Amino acid sequence: MLNEKHYKEIREELDNCKRPLFFFDDDPDGLCSFLLLYRYAKEGKGVVVKSSPELKPIFIKTVENYSPDKIFIVDKPMVSQEFIDAVKVPIIWIDHHNIIKNNGTKYFNSRKDGFGEPASCICYRVVKQDLWIAACGAVGDWHLPDFIKEFSKEYPDLLPTKITKPEKALYETKLGELVRILSFVLKGKTSDVLSCVKILTRIKTPYELLNNESPQANFIIKRFNQIKEEYETMLKKALKNIEDNKILLFTYSNRMSFTGDLSNELLYKFPKKLILVAREKDGEMKCSLRSSGSLSVSNILKKALVEIEGYGGGHEHACGACIKKEDFKRFVENIRKEL
C-alpha cells in the first residue's frame, strides 16, 4: 500500500533528472501514467511496450541508444532481471499488479489485499495535475478512484455524478469516449502510435479532443475513427458468436490487437458470462479474459493453465494469457470444466 511518503519520493525522482526514459504498457492506464509523469517533468522520451506483459531484454538497446539518466517503468507487471542488471541508471518501477520480488529497482506497488489502484492513480497522486488524464486511465482499467467526485464536479458533462460503476462510466459517458480514443490510438504500427502519443503530450483539455478543436486533435480523431471502423467490424463478428452457455468465446486473426477492448465491451453487454477473446498470431493465441461478480477469472486461469504450453495472469476479474495454438482447444476445455 502506498502513501504520501511514497508519492513524494517518486516526485523527487522526477524532479531530479534531466533525461528520463519512460516505458509504459499499451493500454489507457499505461498511456495515462506516462502522460501524467511526462507532462509534469517536461523532459524525456516515452516508449510503449507492446505485445508482452514483461519488459524484456530487447529494450536494453533502447536504453543504450537514448542514454537516459533515469528510467521510469509504469503499469508493467514484470521486468526482466537481465534488463535491470544491464542498464546502469536508476530504475523507478510503478505498478499495481501482483507484487514481484526484484533486485535493482525502486519499486512502488499499490497492491494490498488482492487489489491495487491503477498506475495512473498513483502517478496522479505524485504530480497532482491533469485530473482528466488520471480519470481516463482509472476508468480504462475499470476503476472509479476516490478523486472521481472531484472530476465529476469539474467536468459534469463528461461524467455525471449518478454514474457509480466503472463499466457505465466506460460505455455510457463522454469520459468513456475519451478512454476509447486513448485506447484505439495505441493500435497499429509503432510509428503511428508514437506520433499520436507525442501529440497527446500537448493536448490541453479533454474538450480539445472531444470537440476536435485543433489540428493536433484532428490528427488524433482521424486516426481514432480509422481504428474504430475495424473495431466495430470485429465487435459485430463477436456478437454473432453468442451461445446460451457460461462462456463467450471469440477468436480472430486481425493484424490489430483488440482483445482487451473487445473483452471489456462484451463483459459490459454480458456480465454473467466468462469472456475469452483470443487473437491468433505467430503460432500463439493472445488472450484477454474477463469476468464479474463472484466469478474469479484469475483462479480459473490458474487451473486452466495446468499442463498447457503458455502463461498468463492478472487481476481477479481481468487477465491476459498467451497459449500455443496447438494447446488452445484443450485450454478452453479446461476453462469450461471450471465453470
Short mmCIF file of C-alpha atoms in Angstrom, two decimals:
data_model
loop_
_atom_site.label_atom_id
_atom_site.label_comp_id
_atom_site.label_asym_id
_atom_site.label_seq_id
_atom_site.Cartn_x
_atom_site.Cartn_y
_atom_site.Cartn_z
CA MET A 1 0.00 0.00 0.00
CA LEU A 2 1.37 3.40 -0.95
CA ASN A 3 1.07 6.67 0.96
CA GLU A 4 2.09 10.33 0.67
CA LYS A 5 5.68 9.47 1.64
CA HIS A 6 5.95 7.21 -1.41
CA TYR A 7 4.35 9.77 -3.74
CA LYS A 8 6.81 12.40 -2.52
CA GLU A 9 9.71 10.01 -3.14
CA ILE A 10 8.59 9.40 -6.75
CA ARG A 11 8.09 13.14 -7.24
CA GLU A 12 11.65 13.81 -6.04
CA GLU A 13 12.94 11.22 -8.52
CA LEU A 14 11.10 13.09 -11.29
CA ASP A 15 12.38 16.46 -10.10
CA ASN A 16 15.97 15.25 -10.08
CA CYS A 17 16.51 14.02 -13.62
CA LYS A 18 17.16 15.76 -16.90
CA ARG A 19 16.84 12.92 -19.43
CA PRO A 20 14.30 10.37 -18.19
CA LEU A 21 13.20 7.40 -20.29
CA PHE A 22 9.64 6.20 -19.70
CA PHE A 23 8.49 2.64 -20.53
CA PHE A 24 4.71 2.16 -20.39
CA ASP A 25 2.11 -0.51 -21.13
CA ASP A 26 -0.01 -0.26 -24.27
CA ASP A 27 -3.38 0.37 -22.64
CA PRO A 28 -5.12 3.53 -21.35
CA ASP A 29 -3.76 3.08 -17.82
CA GLY A 30 -0.19 2.73 -19.08
CA LEU A 31 -0.52 5.61 -21.55
CA CYS A 32 -2.13 7.94 -18.99
CA SER A 33 0.53 7.07 -16.41
CA PHE A 34 3.22 8.09 -18.90
CA LEU A 35 1.37 11.28 -19.89
CA LEU A 36 0.98 12.33 -16.26
CA LEU A 37 4.69 11.88 -15.49
CA TYR A 38 5.94 13.34 -18.77
CA ARG A 39 3.71 16.42 -18.69
CA TYR A 40 4.96 17.12 -15.16
CA ALA A 41 8.65 16.53 -15.91
CA LYS A 42 8.52 18.23 -19.34
CA GLU A 43 11.59 16.18 -20.23
CA GLY A 44 12.41 12.76 -21.61
CA LYS A 45 11.08 10.18 -24.03
CA GLY A 46 8.27 7.63 -23.91
CA VAL A 47 8.47 4.04 -25.16
CA VAL A 48 5.31 1.96 -25.48
CA VAL A 49 5.84 -1.72 -24.62
CA LYS A 50 3.50 -3.75 -26.82
CA SER A 51 2.52 -7.43 -27.00
CA SER A 52 4.06 -8.67 -23.75
CA PRO A 53 3.37 -8.22 -20.02
CA GLU A 54 7.15 -8.21 -19.45
CA LEU A 55 9.71 -5.52 -20.19
CA LYS A 56 12.22 -7.77 -21.95
CA PRO A 57 15.99 -7.58 -22.59
CA ILE A 58 15.28 -6.44 -26.17
CA PHE A 59 14.75 -2.95 -24.69
CA ILE A 60 18.32 -2.74 -23.39
CA LYS A 61 19.28 -1.38 -26.82
CA THR A 62 16.67 1.38 -26.47
CA VAL A 63 18.32 2.47 -23.22
CA GLU A 64 21.80 2.39 -24.76
CA ASN A 65 20.66 4.47 -27.75
CA TYR A 66 18.95 7.15 -25.63
CA SER A 67 21.43 7.30 -22.69
CA PRO A 68 18.91 8.38 -20.03
CA ASP A 69 19.91 9.49 -16.55
CA LYS A 70 16.86 7.70 -15.08
CA ILE A 71 14.30 5.10 -16.15
CA PHE A 72 10.62 5.06 -15.17
CA ILE A 73 8.56 1.91 -15.81
CA VAL A 74 4.78 2.21 -15.42
CA ASP A 75 1.99 -0.38 -15.46
CA LYS A 76 4.20 -3.33 -16.44
CA PRO A 77 3.62 -6.45 -14.30
CA MET A 78 7.08 -7.89 -14.99
CA VAL A 79 10.55 -6.59 -15.77
CA SER A 80 13.33 -8.92 -16.89
CA GLN A 81 16.14 -9.19 -14.34
CA GLU A 82 18.52 -9.24 -17.29
CA PHE A 83 17.19 -5.80 -18.29
CA ILE A 84 17.57 -4.49 -14.73
CA ASP A 85 21.14 -5.78 -14.46
CA ALA A 86 22.20 -4.43 -17.86
CA VAL A 87 21.09 -0.80 -17.56
CA LYS A 88 23.39 1.34 -15.48
CA VAL A 89 20.96 4.03 -14.35
CA PRO A 90 18.36 4.19 -11.54
CA ILE A 91 15.04 2.44 -12.30
CA ILE A 92 11.77 3.60 -10.75
CA TRP A 93 9.06 0.99 -11.30
CA ILE A 94 5.41 1.95 -10.62
CA ASP A 95 2.79 -0.80 -10.79
CA HIS A 96 -0.39 -2.32 -9.36
CA HIS A 97 -0.27 -5.97 -10.49
CA ASN A 98 0.93 -8.89 -8.35
CA ILE A 99 3.90 -7.84 -6.23
CA ILE A 100 7.20 -9.06 -7.70
CA LYS A 101 10.45 -9.57 -5.83
CA ASN A 102 13.26 -7.90 -7.74
CA ASN A 103 16.74 -6.56 -7.23
CA GLY A 104 17.92 -3.26 -8.62
CA THR A 105 14.79 -1.07 -8.86
CA LYS A 106 12.92 1.37 -6.66
CA TYR A 107 9.61 -0.47 -6.70
CA PHE A 108 6.28 1.20 -5.89
CA ASN A 109 3.24 -1.11 -5.95
CA SER A 110 -0.24 -0.10 -4.75
CA ARG A 111 -1.47 -3.68 -4.32
CA LYS A 112 -2.92 -4.73 -0.98
CA ASP A 113 -5.42 -7.48 -0.12
CA GLY A 114 -5.69 -8.55 -3.76
CA PHE A 115 -6.31 -5.08 -5.20
CA GLY A 116 -4.06 -2.26 -6.33
CA GLU A 117 -5.38 1.02 -7.71
CA PRO A 118 -4.27 1.62 -11.32
CA ALA A 119 -0.83 3.05 -12.06
CA SER A 120 -2.41 6.24 -13.41
CA CYS A 121 -3.94 6.89 -9.96
CA ILE A 122 -0.50 6.54 -8.35
CA CYS A 123 1.01 8.90 -10.92
CA TYR A 124 -1.78 11.45 -10.38
CA ARG A 125 -1.11 11.44 -6.63
CA VAL A 126 2.54 12.10 -7.47
CA VAL A 127 2.11 15.01 -9.90
CA LYS A 128 -1.22 16.45 -8.67
CA GLN A 129 -2.20 17.80 -12.11
CA ASP A 130 -4.08 16.73 -15.27
CA LEU A 131 -7.07 15.29 -13.42
CA TRP A 132 -8.82 14.40 -16.70
CA ILE A 133 -5.91 12.21 -17.82
CA ALA A 134 -5.89 10.39 -14.47
CA ALA A 135 -9.65 9.78 -14.74
CA CYS A 136 -9.20 8.30 -18.23
CA GLY A 137 -6.50 5.91 -17.00
CA ALA A 138 -8.51 4.75 -14.00
CA VAL A 139 -11.80 4.20 -15.85
CA GLY A 140 -9.88 2.48 -18.65
CA ASP A 141 -8.81 -0.04 -16.00
CA TRP A 142 -12.41 -0.44 -14.72
CA HIS A 143 -11.83 1.59 -11.56
CA LEU A 144 -13.52 4.65 -10.07
CA PRO A 145 -10.93 6.25 -7.75
CA ASP A 146 -11.67 8.48 -4.76
CA PHE A 147 -10.88 11.59 -6.84
CA ILE A 148 -13.60 10.77 -9.38
CA LYS A 149 -16.05 13.00 -7.45
CA GLU A 150 -13.67 15.91 -7.97
CA PHE A 151 -13.60 15.05 -11.68
CA SER A 152 -17.42 14.94 -11.92
CA LYS A 153 -17.60 18.31 -10.17
CA GLU A 154 -15.15 19.86 -12.64
CA TYR A 155 -16.49 18.04 -15.73
CA PRO A 156 -20.16 17.15 -15.02
CA ASP A 157 -20.89 16.84 -18.74
CA LEU A 158 -18.19 14.16 -19.11
CA LEU A 159 -19.15 12.09 -16.06
CA PRO A 160 -22.50 12.75 -14.34
CA THR A 161 -22.45 12.16 -10.57
CA LYS A 162 -25.18 9.49 -10.93
CA ILE A 163 -22.62 7.16 -12.57
CA THR A 164 -21.26 4.90 -9.83
CA LYS A 165 -19.96 1.89 -11.77
CA PRO A 166 -16.79 1.90 -13.92
CA GLU A 167 -18.40 -0.08 -16.74
CA LYS A 168 -21.18 2.52 -17.03
CA ALA A 169 -18.55 5.29 -17.00
CA LEU A 170 -16.73 3.47 -19.80
CA TYR A 171 -19.69 2.80 -22.10
CA GLU A 172 -22.32 5.42 -21.25
CA THR A 173 -20.41 8.72 -20.85
CA LYS A 174 -18.22 11.22 -22.68
CA LEU A 175 -15.36 10.25 -20.37
CA GLY A 176 -15.69 6.71 -21.73
CA GLU A 177 -15.44 8.10 -25.26
CA LEU A 178 -12.16 9.77 -24.29
CA VAL A 179 -10.87 6.47 -22.90
CA ARG A 180 -11.69 4.71 -26.17
CA ILE A 181 -9.84 7.40 -28.14
CA LEU A 182 -6.75 6.84 -26.00
CA SER A 183 -7.06 3.06 -26.27
CA PHE A 184 -7.56 2.93 -30.04
CA VAL A 185 -4.67 5.24 -30.97
CA LEU A 186 -2.36 2.71 -29.28
CA LYS A 187 -3.21 0.17 -32.01
CA GLY A 188 -1.30 -0.43 -35.21
CA LYS A 189 2.23 0.40 -36.32
CA THR A 190 4.59 1.68 -33.64
CA SER A 191 5.43 4.76 -35.73
CA ASP A 192 1.71 5.72 -35.91
CA VAL A 193 1.29 5.08 -32.19
CA LEU A 194 4.27 7.26 -31.27
CA SER A 195 3.01 10.11 -33.46
CA CYS A 196 -0.28 10.05 -31.55
CA VAL A 197 1.44 9.78 -28.17
CA LYS A 198 3.63 12.79 -28.96
CA ILE A 199 0.54 14.85 -29.81
CA LEU A 200 -1.24 13.71 -26.63
CA THR A 201 1.59 15.14 -24.52
CA ARG A 202 0.49 18.58 -25.83
CA ILE A 203 -3.32 18.34 -25.71
CA LYS A 204 -4.50 20.94 -23.21
CA THR A 205 -8.03 19.85 -22.28
CA PRO A 206 -10.39 16.89 -22.79
CA TYR A 207 -12.62 19.14 -24.90
CA GLU A 208 -9.81 19.78 -27.36
CA LEU A 209 -10.05 16.09 -28.26
CA LEU A 210 -13.79 15.54 -27.89
CA ASN A 211 -14.71 18.64 -29.90
CA ASN A 212 -11.83 18.34 -32.37
CA GLU A 213 -10.67 21.87 -31.54
CA SER A 214 -7.16 21.90 -33.03
CA PRO A 215 -5.12 20.45 -35.91
CA GLN A 216 -3.42 18.17 -33.35
CA ALA A 217 -6.76 16.90 -32.09
CA ASN A 218 -7.93 16.41 -35.67
CA PHE A 219 -4.94 14.12 -36.32
CA ILE A 220 -5.84 12.00 -33.27
CA ILE A 221 -9.56 11.84 -34.10
CA LYS A 222 -8.88 10.90 -37.72
CA ARG A 223 -6.67 8.02 -36.55
CA PHE A 224 -9.23 7.01 -33.92
CA ASN A 225 -12.03 6.82 -36.50
CA GLN A 226 -9.93 4.58 -38.76
CA ILE A 227 -9.27 2.15 -35.91
CA LYS A 228 -12.85 2.37 -34.65
CA GLU A 229 -14.14 1.15 -38.01
CA GLU A 230 -12.02 -2.01 -37.76
CA TYR A 231 -13.05 -2.49 -34.14
CA GLU A 232 -16.78 -2.22 -34.92
CA THR A 233 -16.36 -4.91 -37.60
CA MET A 234 -14.73 -7.23 -35.04
CA LEU A 235 -17.39 -6.49 -32.42
CA LYS A 236 -20.19 -7.36 -34.86
CA LYS A 237 -18.49 -10.70 -35.59
CA ALA A 238 -18.11 -11.39 -31.87
CA LEU A 239 -21.79 -10.63 -31.22
CA LYS A 240 -22.80 -13.24 -33.81
CA ASN A 241 -20.97 -15.79 -31.69
CA ILE A 242 -23.26 -15.72 -28.65
CA GLU A 243 -24.46 -19.08 -27.35
CA ASP A 244 -26.58 -19.89 -24.34
CA ASN A 245 -23.80 -21.08 -22.04
CA LYS A 246 -21.47 -19.69 -19.38
CA ILE A 247 -18.58 -18.77 -21.67
CA LEU A 248 -18.42 -16.32 -24.56
CA LEU A 249 -15.53 -17.34 -26.82
CA PHE A 250 -14.35 -15.29 -29.79
CA THR A 251 -11.18 -15.90 -31.81
CA TYR A 252 -9.77 -13.88 -34.71
CA SER A 253 -6.54 -13.17 -36.60
CA ASN A 254 -6.79 -9.45 -37.47
CA ARG A 255 -3.49 -7.55 -37.66
CA MET A 256 -4.55 -5.30 -34.78
CA SER A 257 -4.95 -6.36 -31.17
CA PHE A 258 -8.47 -5.64 -29.95
CA THR A 259 -8.60 -8.44 -27.36
CA GLY A 260 -8.71 -6.16 -24.31
CA ASP A 261 -11.22 -3.71 -25.79
CA LEU A 262 -13.48 -6.48 -27.10
CA SER A 263 -13.41 -8.48 -23.87
CA ASN A 264 -14.29 -5.36 -21.85
CA GLU A 265 -17.24 -4.41 -24.04
CA LEU A 266 -18.51 -8.00 -24.23
CA LEU A 267 -18.39 -8.23 -20.43
CA TYR A 268 -20.38 -4.99 -20.21
CA LYS A 269 -23.02 -6.49 -22.53
CA PHE A 270 -22.95 -9.99 -20.96
CA PRO A 271 -21.89 -9.55 -17.30
CA LYS A 272 -22.88 -13.08 -16.26
CA LYS A 273 -20.60 -14.80 -18.77
CA LEU A 274 -16.89 -15.52 -18.66
CA ILE A 275 -15.42 -13.71 -21.66
CA LEU A 276 -12.49 -15.15 -23.62
CA VAL A 277 -11.24 -13.23 -26.67
CA ALA A 278 -8.18 -14.66 -28.42
CA ARG A 279 -6.12 -13.35 -31.33
CA GLU A 280 -4.03 -15.76 -33.38
CA LYS A 281 -0.51 -14.51 -34.06
CA ASP A 282 2.76 -16.33 -34.83
CA GLY A 283 1.52 -19.74 -33.70
CA GLU A 284 0.13 -18.39 -30.43
CA MET A 285 -3.27 -17.33 -29.13
CA LYS A 286 -3.05 -13.98 -27.34
CA CYS A 287 -5.97 -13.96 -24.91
CA SER A 288 -7.95 -11.50 -22.82
CA LEU A 289 -10.24 -12.99 -20.19
CA ARG A 290 -12.91 -11.15 -18.19
CA SER A 291 -15.48 -11.98 -15.51
CA SER A 292 -17.55 -10.17 -12.91
CA GLY A 293 -19.15 -10.72 -9.52
CA SER A 294 -18.07 -13.79 -7.59
CA LEU A 295 -16.55 -15.46 -10.67
CA SER A 296 -12.77 -15.08 -10.35
CA VAL A 297 -11.20 -15.41 -13.79
CA SER A 298 -7.69 -15.36 -12.27
CA ASN A 299 -8.41 -18.52 -10.24
CA ILE A 300 -9.95 -20.23 -13.27
CA LEU A 301 -6.98 -19.26 -15.46
CA LYS A 302 -4.50 -20.65 -12.95
CA LYS A 303 -6.20 -24.07 -13.07
CA ALA A 304 -6.74 -23.96 -16.85
CA LEU A 305 -3.01 -23.47 -17.47
CA VAL A 306 -2.03 -26.78 -15.85
CA GLU A 307 -0.15 -28.92 -18.41
CA ILE A 308 -0.72 -26.25 -21.08
CA GLU A 309 2.14 -24.63 -23.00
CA GLY A 310 1.54 -20.99 -22.22
CA TYR A 311 1.42 -18.39 -19.47
CA GLY A 312 -0.96 -15.82 -18.06
CA GLY A 313 -2.18 -13.84 -15.08
CA GLY A 314 -3.59 -10.52 -13.97
CA HIS A 315 -6.39 -9.35 -11.71
CA GLU A 316 -9.36 -11.16 -10.18
CA HIS A 317 -11.74 -10.20 -13.00
CA ALA A 318 -9.32 -9.32 -15.82
CA CYS A 319 -6.44 -11.46 -17.07
CA GLY A 320 -4.22 -11.92 -20.08
CA ALA A 321 -2.76 -15.17 -21.38
CA CYS A 322 -0.61 -16.43 -24.23
CA ILE A 323 -1.26 -20.03 -25.32
CA LYS A 324 0.40 -22.15 -28.00
CA LYS A 325 -2.11 -22.60 -30.82
CA GLU A 326 -1.99 -26.40 -30.65
CA ASP A 327 -2.91 -26.29 -26.92
CA PHE A 328 -5.67 -23.71 -27.21
CA LYS A 329 -8.58 -26.13 -27.66
CA ARG A 330 -7.54 -28.03 -24.52
CA PHE A 331 -7.07 -24.73 -22.69
CA VAL A 332 -10.69 -23.74 -23.48
CA GLU A 333 -11.90 -27.18 -22.37
CA ASN A 334 -10.06 -26.71 -19.07
CA ILE A 335 -11.85 -23.39 -18.56
CA ARG A 336 -15.25 -24.94 -19.30
CA LYS A 337 -14.59 -27.60 -16.64
CA GLU A 338 -14.14 -24.87 -14.03
CA LEU A 339 -17.46 -23.13 -14.79
#
